[in-house]
mmCIF file of C-alpha atoms in Angstrom:
data_model
loop_
_atom_site.group_PDB
_atom_site.id
_atom_site.type_symbol
_atom_site.label_atom_id
_atom_site.label_comp_id
_atom_site.label_asym_id
_atom_site.label_seq_id
_atom_site.Cartn_x
_atom_site.Cartn_y
_atom_site.Cartn_z
ATOM 1 C CA UNK A 288 0.000 0.000 0.000
ATOM 2 C CA UNK A 289 1.301 3.443 -0.943
ATOM 3 C CA UNK A 290 1.813 6.217 1.529
ATOM 4 C CA UNK A 291 -0.386 9.284 1.224
ATOM 5 C CA UNK A 292 2.714 11.327 0.396
ATOM 6 C CA UNK A 293 3.511 9.059 -2.562
ATOM 7 C CA UNK A 294 -0.083 9.132 -3.793
ATOM 8 C CA UNK A 295 -0.170 12.945 -3.601
ATOM 9 C CA UNK A 296 3.078 13.148 -5.571
ATOM 10 C CA UNK A 297 1.867 10.721 -8.249
ATOM 11 C CA UNK A 298 -1.495 12.412 -8.751
ATOM 12 C CA UNK A 299 -0.014 15.894 -9.002
ATOM 13 C CA UNK A 300 2.634 14.663 -11.425
ATOM 14 C CA UNK A 301 0.040 12.984 -13.668
ATOM 15 C CA UNK A 302 -2.368 15.912 -13.675
ATOM 16 C CA UNK A 303 -0.059 18.933 -13.713
ATOM 17 C CA UNK A 304 3.336 17.745 -15.034
ATOM 18 C CA UNK A 305 5.247 19.931 -12.578
ATOM 19 C CA UNK A 306 8.746 21.243 -13.203
ATOM 20 C CA UNK A 307 9.225 21.295 -9.420
ATOM 21 C CA UNK A 308 7.272 19.402 -6.795
ATOM 22 C CA UNK A 309 7.836 19.057 -3.075
ATOM 23 C CA UNK A 310 5.453 17.120 -0.859
ATOM 24 C CA UNK A 311 6.082 17.146 2.890
ATOM 25 C CA UNK A 312 4.198 15.170 5.495
ATOM 26 C CA UNK A 313 3.737 17.608 8.395
ATOM 27 C CA UNK A 314 1.476 15.330 10.433
ATOM 28 C CA UNK A 315 3.978 14.887 13.263
ATOM 29 C CA UNK A 316 3.869 18.645 13.848
ATOM 30 C CA UNK A 317 0.140 18.381 14.538
ATOM 31 C CA UNK A 318 0.028 15.248 16.708
ATOM 32 C CA UNK A 319 -2.767 15.552 19.243
ATOM 33 C CA UNK A 320 -4.316 18.543 17.483
ATOM 34 C CA UNK A 321 -7.701 18.706 15.776
ATOM 35 C CA UNK A 322 -7.733 16.570 12.666
ATOM 36 C CA UNK A 323 -4.979 14.224 13.832
ATOM 37 C CA UNK A 324 -6.517 10.842 13.121
ATOM 38 C CA UNK A 325 -3.536 8.889 14.436
ATOM 39 C CA UNK A 326 -2.455 7.608 11.012
ATOM 40 C CA UNK A 327 0.447 10.025 10.694
ATOM 41 C CA UNK A 328 -0.950 11.037 7.301
ATOM 42 C CA UNK A 329 -3.327 13.917 7.948
ATOM 43 C CA UNK A 330 -1.372 17.160 7.367
ATOM 44 C CA UNK A 331 0.687 17.924 4.261
ATOM 45 C CA UNK A 332 2.472 20.774 2.528
ATOM 46 C CA UNK A 333 2.817 20.984 -1.256
ATOM 47 C CA UNK A 334 5.043 23.302 -3.250
ATOM 48 C CA UNK A 335 4.488 22.971 -6.976
ATOM 49 C CA UNK A 336 5.562 24.798 -10.114
ATOM 50 C CA UNK A 337 3.841 23.878 -13.358
ATOM 51 C CA UNK A 338 3.209 25.492 -16.725
ATOM 52 C CA UNK A 339 -0.369 24.218 -16.343
ATOM 53 C CA UNK A 340 -0.838 26.779 -13.566
ATOM 54 C CA UNK A 341 0.609 29.757 -15.458
ATOM 55 C CA UNK A 342 -1.633 32.796 -15.675
ATOM 56 C CA UNK A 343 -4.100 31.478 -13.110
ATOM 57 C CA UNK A 344 -5.120 33.282 -9.938
ATOM 58 C CA UNK A 345 -3.989 31.910 -6.578
ATOM 59 C CA UNK A 346 -7.465 30.479 -5.994
ATOM 60 C CA UNK A 347 -7.543 28.829 -9.438
ATOM 61 C CA UNK A 348 -4.105 27.261 -8.822
ATOM 62 C CA UNK A 349 -5.288 25.861 -5.488
ATOM 63 C CA UNK A 350 -8.455 24.515 -7.100
ATOM 64 C CA UNK A 351 -6.326 22.778 -9.747
ATOM 65 C CA UNK A 352 -4.318 21.073 -6.994
ATOM 66 C CA UNK A 353 -7.506 20.010 -5.190
ATOM 67 C CA UNK A 354 -8.966 18.678 -8.449
ATOM 68 C CA UNK A 355 -5.787 16.698 -9.162
ATOM 69 C CA UNK A 356 -5.947 15.116 -5.703
ATOM 70 C CA UNK A 357 -9.636 14.281 -6.065
ATOM 71 C CA UNK A 358 -10.906 11.831 -3.450
ATOM 72 C CA UNK A 359 -7.661 12.031 -1.460
ATOM 73 C CA UNK A 360 -8.921 15.352 -0.115
ATOM 74 C CA UNK A 361 -11.508 13.424 1.908
ATOM 75 C CA UNK A 362 -8.634 11.783 3.823
ATOM 76 C CA UNK A 363 -6.383 14.829 4.227
ATOM 77 C CA UNK A 364 -7.243 17.104 7.141
ATOM 78 C CA UNK A 365 -4.940 19.992 6.176
ATOM 79 C CA UNK A 366 -3.073 20.844 2.987
ATOM 80 C CA UNK A 367 -0.775 23.863 2.768
ATOM 81 C CA UNK A 368 -0.271 24.816 -0.882
ATOM 82 C CA UNK A 369 2.268 27.031 -2.587
ATOM 83 C CA UNK A 370 1.535 26.808 -6.321
ATOM 84 C CA UNK A 371 3.175 28.780 -9.124
ATOM 85 C CA UNK A 372 2.961 28.741 -12.879
#
């Protein structure tokens, strides 16, 4: 079974063909906080650069990331996004 971090990376790569992609599992920083489900896979940070995001507003870039992740967003409590085109 894949980790959530790996699945996030694969889905963003397939959908947005990034030139730079960093996915960081920040769940340990939030242990015991709201949204910590005990799996160690609830809080993530994504930094992505992709030509597919060029010319889009910040909100549109974030929506593109959410769309690429699809149903994974139901299992992620928090996702910090820095997206550039």
